[in-house]
Short mmCIF file of C-alpha atoms in Angstrom, two decimals:
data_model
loop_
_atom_site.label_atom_id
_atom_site.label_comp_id
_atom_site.label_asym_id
_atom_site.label_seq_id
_atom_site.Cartn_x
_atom_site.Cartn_y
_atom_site.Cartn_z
CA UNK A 1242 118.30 84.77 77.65
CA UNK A 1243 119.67 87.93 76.80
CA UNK A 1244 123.32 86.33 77.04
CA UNK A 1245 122.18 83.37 74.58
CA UNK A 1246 121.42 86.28 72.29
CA UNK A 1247 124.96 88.10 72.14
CA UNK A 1248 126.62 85.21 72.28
CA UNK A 1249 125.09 84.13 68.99
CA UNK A 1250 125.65 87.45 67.68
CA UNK A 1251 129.38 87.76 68.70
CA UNK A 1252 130.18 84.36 67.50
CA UNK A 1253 132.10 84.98 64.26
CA UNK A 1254 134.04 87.38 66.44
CA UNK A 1255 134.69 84.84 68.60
CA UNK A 1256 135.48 82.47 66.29
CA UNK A 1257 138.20 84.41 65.04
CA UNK A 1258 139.32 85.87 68.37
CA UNK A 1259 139.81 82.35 69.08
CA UNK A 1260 141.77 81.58 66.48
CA UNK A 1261 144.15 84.86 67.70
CA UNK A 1262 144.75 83.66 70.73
CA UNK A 1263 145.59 79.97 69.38
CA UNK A 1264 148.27 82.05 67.54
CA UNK A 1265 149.66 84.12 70.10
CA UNK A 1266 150.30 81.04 72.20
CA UNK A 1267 151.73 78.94 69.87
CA UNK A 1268 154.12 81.99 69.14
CA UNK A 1269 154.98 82.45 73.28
CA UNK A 1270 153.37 85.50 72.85
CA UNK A 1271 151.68 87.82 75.97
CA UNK A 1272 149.37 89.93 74.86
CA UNK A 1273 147.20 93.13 76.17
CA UNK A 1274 144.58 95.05 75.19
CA UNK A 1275 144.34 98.65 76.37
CA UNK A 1276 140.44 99.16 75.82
CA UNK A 1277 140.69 102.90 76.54
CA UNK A 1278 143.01 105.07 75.82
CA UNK A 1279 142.58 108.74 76.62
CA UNK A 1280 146.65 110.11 76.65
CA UNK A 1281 147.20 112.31 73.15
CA UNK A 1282 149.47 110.26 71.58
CA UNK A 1283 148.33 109.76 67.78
CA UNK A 1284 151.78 109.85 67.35
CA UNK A 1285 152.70 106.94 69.72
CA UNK A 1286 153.04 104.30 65.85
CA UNK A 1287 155.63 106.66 65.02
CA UNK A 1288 157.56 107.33 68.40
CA UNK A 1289 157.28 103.19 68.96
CA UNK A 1290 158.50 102.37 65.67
CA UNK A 1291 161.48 104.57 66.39
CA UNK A 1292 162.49 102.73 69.14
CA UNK A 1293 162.65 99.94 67.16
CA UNK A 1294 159.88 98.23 68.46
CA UNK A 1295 157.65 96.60 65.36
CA UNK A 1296 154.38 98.58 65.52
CA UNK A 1297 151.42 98.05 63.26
CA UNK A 1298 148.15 100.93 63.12
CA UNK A 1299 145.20 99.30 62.62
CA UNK A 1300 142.03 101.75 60.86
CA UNK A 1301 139.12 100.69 61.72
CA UNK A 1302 137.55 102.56 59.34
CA UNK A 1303 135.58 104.70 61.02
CA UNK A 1304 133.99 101.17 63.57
CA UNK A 1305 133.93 102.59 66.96
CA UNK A 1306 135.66 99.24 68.58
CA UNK A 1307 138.07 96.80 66.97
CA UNK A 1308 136.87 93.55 66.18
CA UNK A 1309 139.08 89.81 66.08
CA UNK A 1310 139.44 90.14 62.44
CA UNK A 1311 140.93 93.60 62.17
CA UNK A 1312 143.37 92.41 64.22
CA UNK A 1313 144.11 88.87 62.52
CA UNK A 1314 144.78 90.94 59.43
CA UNK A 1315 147.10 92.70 61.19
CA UNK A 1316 149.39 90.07 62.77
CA UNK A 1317 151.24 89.15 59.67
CA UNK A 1318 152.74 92.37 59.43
CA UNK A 1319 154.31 91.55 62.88
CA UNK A 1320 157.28 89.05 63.82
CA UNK A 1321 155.42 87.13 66.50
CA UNK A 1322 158.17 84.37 66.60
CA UNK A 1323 160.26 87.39 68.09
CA UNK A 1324 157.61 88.75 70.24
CA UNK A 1325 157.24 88.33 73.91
CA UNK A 1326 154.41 91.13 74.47
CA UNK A 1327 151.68 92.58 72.12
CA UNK A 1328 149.74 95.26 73.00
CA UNK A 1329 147.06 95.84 71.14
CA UNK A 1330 145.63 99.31 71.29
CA UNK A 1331 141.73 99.73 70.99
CA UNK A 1332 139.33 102.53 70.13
CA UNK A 1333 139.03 105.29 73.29
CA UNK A 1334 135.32 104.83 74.29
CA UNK A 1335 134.34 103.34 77.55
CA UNK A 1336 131.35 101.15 75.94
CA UNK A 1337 131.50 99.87 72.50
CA UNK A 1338 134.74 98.02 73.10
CA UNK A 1339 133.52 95.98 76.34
CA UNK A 1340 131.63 93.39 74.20
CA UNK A 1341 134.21 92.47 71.48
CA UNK A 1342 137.03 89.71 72.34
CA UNK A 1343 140.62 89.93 70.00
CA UNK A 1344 142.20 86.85 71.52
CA UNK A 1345 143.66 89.09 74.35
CA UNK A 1346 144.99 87.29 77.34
CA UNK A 1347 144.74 90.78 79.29
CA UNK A 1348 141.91 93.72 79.42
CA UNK A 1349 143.35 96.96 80.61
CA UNK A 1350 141.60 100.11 81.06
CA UNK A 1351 143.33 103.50 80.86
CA UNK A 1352 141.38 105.77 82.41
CA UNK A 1353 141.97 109.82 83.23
CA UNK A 1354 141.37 111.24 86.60
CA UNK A 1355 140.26 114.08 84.68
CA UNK A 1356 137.61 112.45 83.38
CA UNK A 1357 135.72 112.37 86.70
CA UNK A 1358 135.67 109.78 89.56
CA UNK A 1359 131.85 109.20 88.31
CA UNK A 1360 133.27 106.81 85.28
CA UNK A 1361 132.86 103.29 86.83
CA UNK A 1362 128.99 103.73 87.96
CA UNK A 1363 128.42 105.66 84.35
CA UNK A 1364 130.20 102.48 82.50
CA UNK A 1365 129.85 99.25 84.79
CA UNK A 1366 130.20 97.24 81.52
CA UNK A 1367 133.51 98.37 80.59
CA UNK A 1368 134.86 98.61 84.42
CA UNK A 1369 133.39 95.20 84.86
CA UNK A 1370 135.35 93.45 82.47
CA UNK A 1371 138.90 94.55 82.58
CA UNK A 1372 141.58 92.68 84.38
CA UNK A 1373 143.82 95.73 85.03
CA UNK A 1374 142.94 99.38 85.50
CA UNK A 1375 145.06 102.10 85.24
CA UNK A 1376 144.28 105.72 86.32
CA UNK A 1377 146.60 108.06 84.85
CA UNK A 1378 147.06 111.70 85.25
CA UNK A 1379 146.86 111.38 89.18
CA UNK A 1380 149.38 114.69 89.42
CA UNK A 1381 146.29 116.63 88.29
CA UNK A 1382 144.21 115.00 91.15
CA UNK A 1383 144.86 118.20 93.94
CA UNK A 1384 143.66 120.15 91.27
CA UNK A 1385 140.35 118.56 90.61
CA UNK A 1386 136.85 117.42 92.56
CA UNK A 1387 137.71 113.70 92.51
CA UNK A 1388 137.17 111.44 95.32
CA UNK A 1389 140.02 108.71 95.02
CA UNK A 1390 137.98 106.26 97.18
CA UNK A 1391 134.60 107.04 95.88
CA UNK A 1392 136.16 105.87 92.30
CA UNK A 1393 138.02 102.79 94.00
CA UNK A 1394 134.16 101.54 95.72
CA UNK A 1395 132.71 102.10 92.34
CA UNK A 1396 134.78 99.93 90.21
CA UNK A 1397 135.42 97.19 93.38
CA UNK A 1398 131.74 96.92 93.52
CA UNK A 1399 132.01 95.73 90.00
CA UNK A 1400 134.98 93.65 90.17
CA UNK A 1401 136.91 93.17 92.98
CA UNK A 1402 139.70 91.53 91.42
CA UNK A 1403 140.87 94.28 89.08
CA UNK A 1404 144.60 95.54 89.61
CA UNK A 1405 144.90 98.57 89.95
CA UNK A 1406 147.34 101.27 89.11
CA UNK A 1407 147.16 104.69 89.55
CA UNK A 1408 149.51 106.44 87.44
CA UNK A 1409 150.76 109.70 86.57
CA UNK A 1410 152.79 109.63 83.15
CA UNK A 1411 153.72 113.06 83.61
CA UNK A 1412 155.85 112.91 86.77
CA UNK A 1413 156.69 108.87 86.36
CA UNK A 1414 154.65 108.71 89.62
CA UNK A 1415 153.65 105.11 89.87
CA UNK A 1416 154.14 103.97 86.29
CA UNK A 1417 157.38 101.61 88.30
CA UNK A 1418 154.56 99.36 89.64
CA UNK A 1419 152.78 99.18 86.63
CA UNK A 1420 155.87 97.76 84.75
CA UNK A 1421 156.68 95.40 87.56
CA UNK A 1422 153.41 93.61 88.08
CA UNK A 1423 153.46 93.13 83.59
CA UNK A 1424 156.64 91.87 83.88
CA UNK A 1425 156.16 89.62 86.87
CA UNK A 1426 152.91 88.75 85.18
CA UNK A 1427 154.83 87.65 81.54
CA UNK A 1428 157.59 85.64 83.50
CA UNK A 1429 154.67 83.63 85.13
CA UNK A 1430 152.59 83.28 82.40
CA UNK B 689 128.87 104.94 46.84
CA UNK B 690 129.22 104.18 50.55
CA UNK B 691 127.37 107.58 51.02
CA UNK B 692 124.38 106.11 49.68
CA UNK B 693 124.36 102.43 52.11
CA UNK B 694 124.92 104.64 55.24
CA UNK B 695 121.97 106.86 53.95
CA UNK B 696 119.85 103.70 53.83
CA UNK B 697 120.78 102.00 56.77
CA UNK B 698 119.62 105.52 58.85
CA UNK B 699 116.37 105.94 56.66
CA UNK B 700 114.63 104.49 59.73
CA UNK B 701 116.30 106.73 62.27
CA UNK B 702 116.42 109.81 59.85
CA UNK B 703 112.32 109.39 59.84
CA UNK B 704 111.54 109.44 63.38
CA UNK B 705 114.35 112.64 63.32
CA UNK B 706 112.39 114.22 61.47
CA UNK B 707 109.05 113.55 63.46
CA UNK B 708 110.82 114.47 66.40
CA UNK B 709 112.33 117.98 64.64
CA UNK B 710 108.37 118.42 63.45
CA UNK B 711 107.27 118.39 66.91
CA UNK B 712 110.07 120.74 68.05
CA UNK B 713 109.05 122.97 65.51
CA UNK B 714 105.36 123.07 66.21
CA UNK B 715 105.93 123.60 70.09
CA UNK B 716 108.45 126.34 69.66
CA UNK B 717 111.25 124.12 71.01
CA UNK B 718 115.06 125.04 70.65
CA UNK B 719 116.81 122.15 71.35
CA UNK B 720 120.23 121.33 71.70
CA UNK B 721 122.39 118.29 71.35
CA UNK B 722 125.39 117.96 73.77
CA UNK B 723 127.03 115.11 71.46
CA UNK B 724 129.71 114.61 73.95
CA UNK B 725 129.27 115.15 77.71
CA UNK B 726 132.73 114.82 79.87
CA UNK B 727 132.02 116.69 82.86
CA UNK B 728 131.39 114.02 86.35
CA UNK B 729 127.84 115.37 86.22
CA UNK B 730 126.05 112.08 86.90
CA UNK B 731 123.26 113.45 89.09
CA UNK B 732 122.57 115.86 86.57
CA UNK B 733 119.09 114.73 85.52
CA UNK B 734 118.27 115.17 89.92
CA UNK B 735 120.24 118.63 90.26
CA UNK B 736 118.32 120.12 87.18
CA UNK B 737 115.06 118.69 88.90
CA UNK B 738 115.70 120.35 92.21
CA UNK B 739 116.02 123.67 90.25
CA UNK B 740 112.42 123.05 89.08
CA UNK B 741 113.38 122.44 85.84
CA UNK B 742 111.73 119.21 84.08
CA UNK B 743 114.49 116.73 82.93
CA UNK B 744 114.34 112.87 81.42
CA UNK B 745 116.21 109.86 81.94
CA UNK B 746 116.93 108.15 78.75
CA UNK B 747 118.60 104.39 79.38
CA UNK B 748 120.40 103.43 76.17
CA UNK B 749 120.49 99.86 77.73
CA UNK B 750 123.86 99.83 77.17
CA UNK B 751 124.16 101.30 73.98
CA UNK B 752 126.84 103.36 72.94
CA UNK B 753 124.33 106.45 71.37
CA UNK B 754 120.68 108.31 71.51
CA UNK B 755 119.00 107.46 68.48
CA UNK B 756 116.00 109.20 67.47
CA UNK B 757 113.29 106.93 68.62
CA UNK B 758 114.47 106.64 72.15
CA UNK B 759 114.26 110.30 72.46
CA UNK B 760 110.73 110.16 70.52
CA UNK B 761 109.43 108.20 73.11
CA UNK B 762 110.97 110.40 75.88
CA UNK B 763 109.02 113.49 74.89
CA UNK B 764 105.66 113.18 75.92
CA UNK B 765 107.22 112.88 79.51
CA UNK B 766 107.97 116.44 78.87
CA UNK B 767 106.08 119.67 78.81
CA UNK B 768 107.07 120.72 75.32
CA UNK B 769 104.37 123.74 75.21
CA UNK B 770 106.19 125.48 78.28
CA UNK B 771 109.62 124.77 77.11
CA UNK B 772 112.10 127.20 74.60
CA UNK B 773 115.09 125.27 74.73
CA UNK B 774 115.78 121.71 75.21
CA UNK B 775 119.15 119.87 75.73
CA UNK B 776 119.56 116.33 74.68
CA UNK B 777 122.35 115.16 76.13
CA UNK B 778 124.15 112.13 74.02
CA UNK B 779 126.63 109.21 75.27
CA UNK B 780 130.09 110.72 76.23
CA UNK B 781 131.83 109.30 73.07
CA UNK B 782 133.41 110.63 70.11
CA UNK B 783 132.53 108.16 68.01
CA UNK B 784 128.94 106.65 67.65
CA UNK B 785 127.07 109.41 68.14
CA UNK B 786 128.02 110.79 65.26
CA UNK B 787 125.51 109.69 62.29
CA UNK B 788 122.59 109.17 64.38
CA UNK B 789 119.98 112.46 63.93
CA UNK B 790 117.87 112.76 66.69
CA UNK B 791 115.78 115.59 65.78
CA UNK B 792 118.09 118.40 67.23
CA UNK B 793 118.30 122.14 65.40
CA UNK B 794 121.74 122.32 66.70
CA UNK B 795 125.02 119.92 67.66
CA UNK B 796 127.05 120.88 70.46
CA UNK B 797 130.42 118.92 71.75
CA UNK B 798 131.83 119.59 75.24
CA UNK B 799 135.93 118.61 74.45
CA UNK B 800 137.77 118.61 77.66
CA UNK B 801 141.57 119.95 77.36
CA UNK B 802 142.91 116.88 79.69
CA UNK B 803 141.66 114.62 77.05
CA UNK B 804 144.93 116.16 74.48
CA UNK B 805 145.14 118.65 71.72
CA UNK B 806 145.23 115.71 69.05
CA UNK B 807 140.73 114.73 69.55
CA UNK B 808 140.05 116.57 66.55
CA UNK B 809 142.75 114.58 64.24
CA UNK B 810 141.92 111.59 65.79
CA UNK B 811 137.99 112.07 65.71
CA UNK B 812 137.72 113.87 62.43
CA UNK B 813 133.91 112.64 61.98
CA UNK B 814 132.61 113.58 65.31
CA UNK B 815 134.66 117.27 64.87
CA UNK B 816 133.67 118.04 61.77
CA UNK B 817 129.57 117.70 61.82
CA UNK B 818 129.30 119.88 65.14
CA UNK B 819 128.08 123.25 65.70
CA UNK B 820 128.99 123.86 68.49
CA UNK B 821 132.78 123.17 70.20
CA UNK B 822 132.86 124.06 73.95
CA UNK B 823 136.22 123.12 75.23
CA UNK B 824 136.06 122.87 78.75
CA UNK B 825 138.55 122.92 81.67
CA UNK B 826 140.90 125.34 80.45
CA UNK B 827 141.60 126.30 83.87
CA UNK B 828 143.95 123.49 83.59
CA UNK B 829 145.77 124.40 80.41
CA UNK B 830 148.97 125.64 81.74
CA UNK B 831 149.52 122.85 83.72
CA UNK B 832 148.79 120.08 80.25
CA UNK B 833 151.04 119.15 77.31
CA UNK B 834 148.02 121.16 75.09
CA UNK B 835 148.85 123.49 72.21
CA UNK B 836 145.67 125.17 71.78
CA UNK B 837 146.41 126.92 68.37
CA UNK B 838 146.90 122.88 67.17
CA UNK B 839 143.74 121.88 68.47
CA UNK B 840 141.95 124.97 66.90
CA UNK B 841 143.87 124.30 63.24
CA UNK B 842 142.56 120.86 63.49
CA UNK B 843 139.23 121.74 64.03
CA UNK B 844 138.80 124.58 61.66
CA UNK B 845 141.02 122.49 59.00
CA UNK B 846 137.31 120.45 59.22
CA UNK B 847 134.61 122.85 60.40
CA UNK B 848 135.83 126.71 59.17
CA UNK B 849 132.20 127.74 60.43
CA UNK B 850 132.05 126.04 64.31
CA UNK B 851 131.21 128.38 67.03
CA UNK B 852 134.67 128.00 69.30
CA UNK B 853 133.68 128.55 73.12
CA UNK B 854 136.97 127.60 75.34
CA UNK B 855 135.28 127.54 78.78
CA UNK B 856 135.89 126.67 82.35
CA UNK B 857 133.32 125.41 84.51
CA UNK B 858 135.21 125.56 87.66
CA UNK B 859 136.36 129.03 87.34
CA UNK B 860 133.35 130.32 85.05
CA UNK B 861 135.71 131.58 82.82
CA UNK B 862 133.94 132.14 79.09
CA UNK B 863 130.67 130.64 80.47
CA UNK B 864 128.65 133.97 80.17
CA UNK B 865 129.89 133.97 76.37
CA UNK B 866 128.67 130.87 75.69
CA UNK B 867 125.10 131.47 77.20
CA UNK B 868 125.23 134.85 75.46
CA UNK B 869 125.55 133.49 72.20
CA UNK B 870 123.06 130.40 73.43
CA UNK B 871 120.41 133.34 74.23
CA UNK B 872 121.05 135.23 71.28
CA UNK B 873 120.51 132.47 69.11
CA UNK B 874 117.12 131.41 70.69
CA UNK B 875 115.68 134.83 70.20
CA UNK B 876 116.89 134.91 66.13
CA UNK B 877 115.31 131.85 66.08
#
């Protein structure tokens, strides 16, 4: 009952997620969502688009979550006819996120050992629907009072498919596999 | 303009607030709001029972904040006659929490430095409406990418008047300053 309900609600957004994803395919394009982001990086429009790479910031005005449209009204400012792999780049909260499909092939989570080993049983929602999880800032993990495999039960009791990647951007450690498995991913898709 | 819709969306919330700010008044309550909670503390609610101190569950049902009639209806599970100082602790993001009054003298955030020196720029809404900044685990500062004099120009470029307490839970460094000035406040008060 309770799904009949959000499903009505989320329709529209659906709808137009939808209509996204018709789009990316048509245009051969793979794309990801990173529904958390916790690395400081405000910057990261700026440092992309000077690699060349097109990049588009999407404001949200204040919305705690992107929806479908925000994004549909940002595709035309990208050349998806030359685009292999979008990531789109959601709002950093570990709920509000979880409920809204953009036409994303790909959920990833980035989450921060920092942030406690607690996070999957305090969010099940969010750790429940991602396809890929990455934990970054595993250099830090001597340092702090997280249990790796109390984490890894948490979030395999909740989905036992999830790939995961743990990750430490810092020292490089780990971010090899990451790139691998997208690319091996892309080429099979 | 927009002022004035958000104003009447919350009219409903803002009411019970203000019940629930009535009743802290009347009972001699302090009370507190941690708007953001970081720390892997999930068994919080049972380690503050086993120090004899009384403590409430509040399920959001999976939404992403308090609001003020979920912690109206919380109360009377609480011995507010005994009590000088209560905490209401809020969903662990930036974001939603923000608008929603609950009642609370006083708005506290708990930053943590792993999360990057860039929160305040990127969460100028949440930053700006606190009291209260604790910025915890700076026992890991030297070892993160985080210029604290940027952090503390983006926070007082939005709140001149928040009390700054960097803190580290782990090491109890600055701890006794912030209960200090917690103490010290309850007695002017």
């Amino acid at each position: 009952m309770k799904v009949q309900i959000v499903k009505d609600i989320l329709s529209a957004n659906e709808q137009i997620a939808q209509e996204n994803r018709r789009l990316f395919d048509e245009k051969g394009v793979d794309d990801i969502v990173a529904g958390n982001r916790r690395s400081s990086e405000h910057t990261r429009e700026y440092a992309i688009a000077r690699l060349g790479i097109p990049a588009v910031q999407i404001n949200t005005g204040g919305a705690c979550h992107l929806d479908a449209n925000m994004v549909c009204v940002a595709l035309p400012r990208l050349p998806l006819d030359e685009t292999d792999l979008l990531f789109i780049e959601n709002v950093g909260n570990l709920i509000c996120p979880t409920n809204f499909a953009l036409g994303e092939h790909l959920k990833v989570i980035v989450a921060s050992s920092p942030e406690g080993d607690d996070k999957p049983y305090k969010y099940p929602g969010m750790f429940s629907v991602v396809d890929v999880l990455v934990l970054n800032k595993v250099d830090l993990l001597p340092l702090l009072q997280f249990d790796l495999d109390y984490f890894r039960r948490g979030v395999e009791a909740l989905n036992p498919d999830v790939a995961f990647f743990p990750m430490s951007c810092k020292t490089g450690e780990g971010v090899q596999e990451w790139i691998d498995w997208l690319v091996e991913r892309c080429r099979a898709g």
